[in-house]
C-alpha positions as CSV (number, residue, x, y, z in Angstrom):
1,M,29.2,6.2,19.6
2,K,26.8,6.8,22.0
3,E,26.4,10.6,21.5
4,S,26.4,10.1,17.6
5,A,23.5,7.2,17.6
6,F,21.6,9.8,20.1
7,L,22.1,12.9,17.7
8,S,20.7,10.7,14.9
9,V,17.7,9.7,16.3
10,L,17.1,13.2,17.3
11,P,15.0,14.5,14.4
12,S,12.9,11.5,14.5
13,V,12.0,11.9,18.2
14,I,11.6,15.7,17.5
15,G,9.1,15.0,14.3
16,V,7.1,12.1,16.5
17,F,6.4,15.2,19.2
18,G,6.0,17.7,16.7
19,G,3.5,16.1,14.8
20,L,1.5,15.3,18.2
21,F,1.6,18.5,19.4
22,A,0.6,19.6,15.9
23,G,-2.6,17.8,15.8
24,Y,-3.4,18.5,19.4
25,T,-3.3,22.0,19.0
26,A,-4.9,22.3,15.8
27,D,-7.8,20.5,17.2
28,K,-7.7,22.7,20.2
29,L,-7.6,26.2,17.7
30,L,-10.4,24.7,15.5
31,A,-12.4,24.2,18.5
32,S,-11.7,27.8,19.9
33,L,-12.0,30.0,16.9
34,S,-14.4,32.5,16.5
35,V,-13.9,34.1,13.3
36,S,-16.9,36.2,12.7
37,D,-18.7,34.8,9.7
38,A,-16.3,32.0,8.8
39,T,-18.3,28.7,7.9
40,S,-16.7,25.5,9.4
41,T,-14.9,24.8,5.9
42,E,-13.2,28.2,5.9
43,K,-11.9,27.7,9.3
44,R,-10.5,24.4,8.6
45,T,-8.9,25.8,5.8
46,L,-7.3,29.0,7.5
47,V,-5.7,26.1,10.1
48,R,-4.8,23.9,7.3
49,K,-2.8,26.6,5.4
50,C,-1.4,27.8,8.4
51,Y,-0.1,24.4,9.7
52,Q,1.0,23.8,6.5
53,A,2.8,26.7,6.3
54,L,4.8,26.2,9.7
55,S,5.6,22.9,7.8
56,L,7.2,23.8,5.0
57,F,8.5,27.3,5.0
58,G,10.4,26.3,8.9
59,P,12.5,23.6,7.3
60,A,13.0,26.1,4.2
61,A,14.4,28.4,6.6
62,C,16.7,25.8,8.5
63,L,17.8,23.9,5.4
64,L,18.7,27.6,3.3
65,T,20.5,28.2,6.7
66,L,22.7,25.1,6.2
67,S,23.1,25.8,2.8
68,N,24.4,29.2,3.0
69,H,26.6,28.3,5.8
70,I,27.4,25.0,7.0
71,P,28.5,25.5,10.5
72,D,31.9,24.4,12.0
73,D,30.4,23.2,15.1
74,P,28.1,19.7,14.2
75,T,25.9,20.8,17.5
76,T,24.4,24.1,15.3
77,A,24.0,21.8,12.1
78,Q,22.3,19.1,14.3
79,F,20.1,21.6,15.9
80,L,18.9,23.2,12.2
81,L,18.5,19.7,11.2
82,T,16.3,18.6,14.1
83,G,14.5,21.7,13.7
84,A,13.7,21.1,9.9
85,A,12.4,17.4,10.9
86,G,10.4,19.3,14.0
87,F,8.9,22.2,11.5
88,S,8.0,19.5,8.9
89,A,5.5,17.2,11.6
90,F,3.3,20.3,11.6
91,N,2.2,18.4,8.0
92,A,0.0,16.5,10.3
93,A,-2.2,18.9,10.9
94,G,-1.7,20.2,7.2
95,Y,-1.8,18.5,4.4
96,S,-2.1,14.9,5.7
97,S,-5.3,16.1,7.3
98,A,-6.2,17.5,3.6
99,P,-7.2,14.5,1.5
100,Q,-9.6,12.9,4.3
101,E,-11.5,16.0,4.7
102,K,-11.7,16.7,1.1
103,A,-12.9,13.4,0.1
104,G,-15.5,12.0,2.4
105,E,-15.4,8.8,4.1
106,K,-15.5,6.5,1.0
107,W,-12.9,7.9,-1.0
108,A,-10.5,9.1,1.8
109,G,-8.4,6.3,1.9
110,L,-8.0,6.1,-2.4
111,L,-7.1,9.9,-2.4
112,Y,-4.8,9.4,0.2
113,S,-2.6,6.6,-1.6
114,I,-2.8,8.5,-5.0
115,T,-1.8,11.9,-3.4
116,T,1.0,10.0,-1.5
117,L,2.3,8.1,-4.6
118,P,4.5,11.2,-6.1
119,G,5.9,12.0,-2.8
120,V,7.2,8.2,-2.6
121,V,8.3,8.0,-6.2
122,F,10.2,11.9,-5.9
123,G,11.5,10.7,-2.7
124,S,13.4,7.9,-4.2
125,V,14.5,10.0,-7.2
126,G,15.7,12.3,-4.8
127,V,18.3,9.6,-3.1
128,Y,19.5,9.2,-6.6
129,V,20.0,13.1,-7.0
130,T,21.0,13.5,-3.9
131,G,23.9,11.2,-4.5
132,Q,24.9,13.3,-8.2
133,I,24.8,16.5,-6.3
134,L,27.3,15.4,-3.8
135,D,29.2,13.2,-6.4
136,L,29.3,16.7,-8.5
137,T,30.7,19.0,-5.4
138,D,32.7,17.1,-4.2
139,Q,30.5,16.0,-0.9
140,N,29.3,19.5,-0.2
141,W,25.9,19.0,1.4
142,S,25.0,22.8,0.5
143,G,23.4,22.4,-3.1
144,V,21.1,19.4,-1.2
145,W,20.2,21.6,1.7
146,G,19.4,24.7,-0.8
147,L,17.5,22.6,-3.2
148,N,15.4,20.9,-0.7
149,G,15.0,24.6,1.3
150,C,13.7,26.1,-2.5
151,V,11.4,23.0,-3.0
152,D,9.9,23.7,0.5
153,I,9.2,27.0,-0.2
154,L,7.8,26.5,-3.8
155,G,5.1,24.1,-1.9
156,G,4.1,25.9,0.4
157,L,3.4,29.0,-1.7
158,A,1.0,26.4,-3.8
159,F,-0.7,25.2,-0.7
160,V,-1.4,28.5,0.7
161,A,-2.2,29.9,-2.7
162,L,-4.9,27.1,-3.7
163,Y,-6.0,25.1,-0.8
164,N,-9.1,25.1,0.4
165,S,-10.8,22.1,2.7
166,K,-14.3,22.3,0.8
167,K,-15.5,18.3,0.7
168,E,-15.1,17.6,-3.1
169,F,-17.0,14.2,-2.5
170,E,-19.6,12.4,-0.4
């Protein structure tokens, strides 16, 4: 029972430390980045894209590995899920910082709220969809992990291709 409780909380604990590590290293990287002829906006854009890529492509790799072969050893599966949560936490230095930068002080809260709403809605719908996938596949999680991995890849590609940290509002 103790081991089960520890393993179930481990991804969240790793996520906390991953987010703190991501924020700290992103700040250090921004302070030390010396790309010639790059403005501070271009530097922020580069750092945000790199950290958000880690935040989405890292979990995708872990989840797609699980979707292709759910290991017999539960420790291996736990390691992959913990890795996905740890990589996801790099979002703290990627997208999570982006709306405040783009919106300026006056509009940052509103923009963050508006951009968070679709995530909450799709997260809620995702619980239902996960249940339906599990019911249709006789409780096989491979489809769930694969779908999440594909969504992460699409989101990562879109963010890396489209994001810039240019301030939109004052």
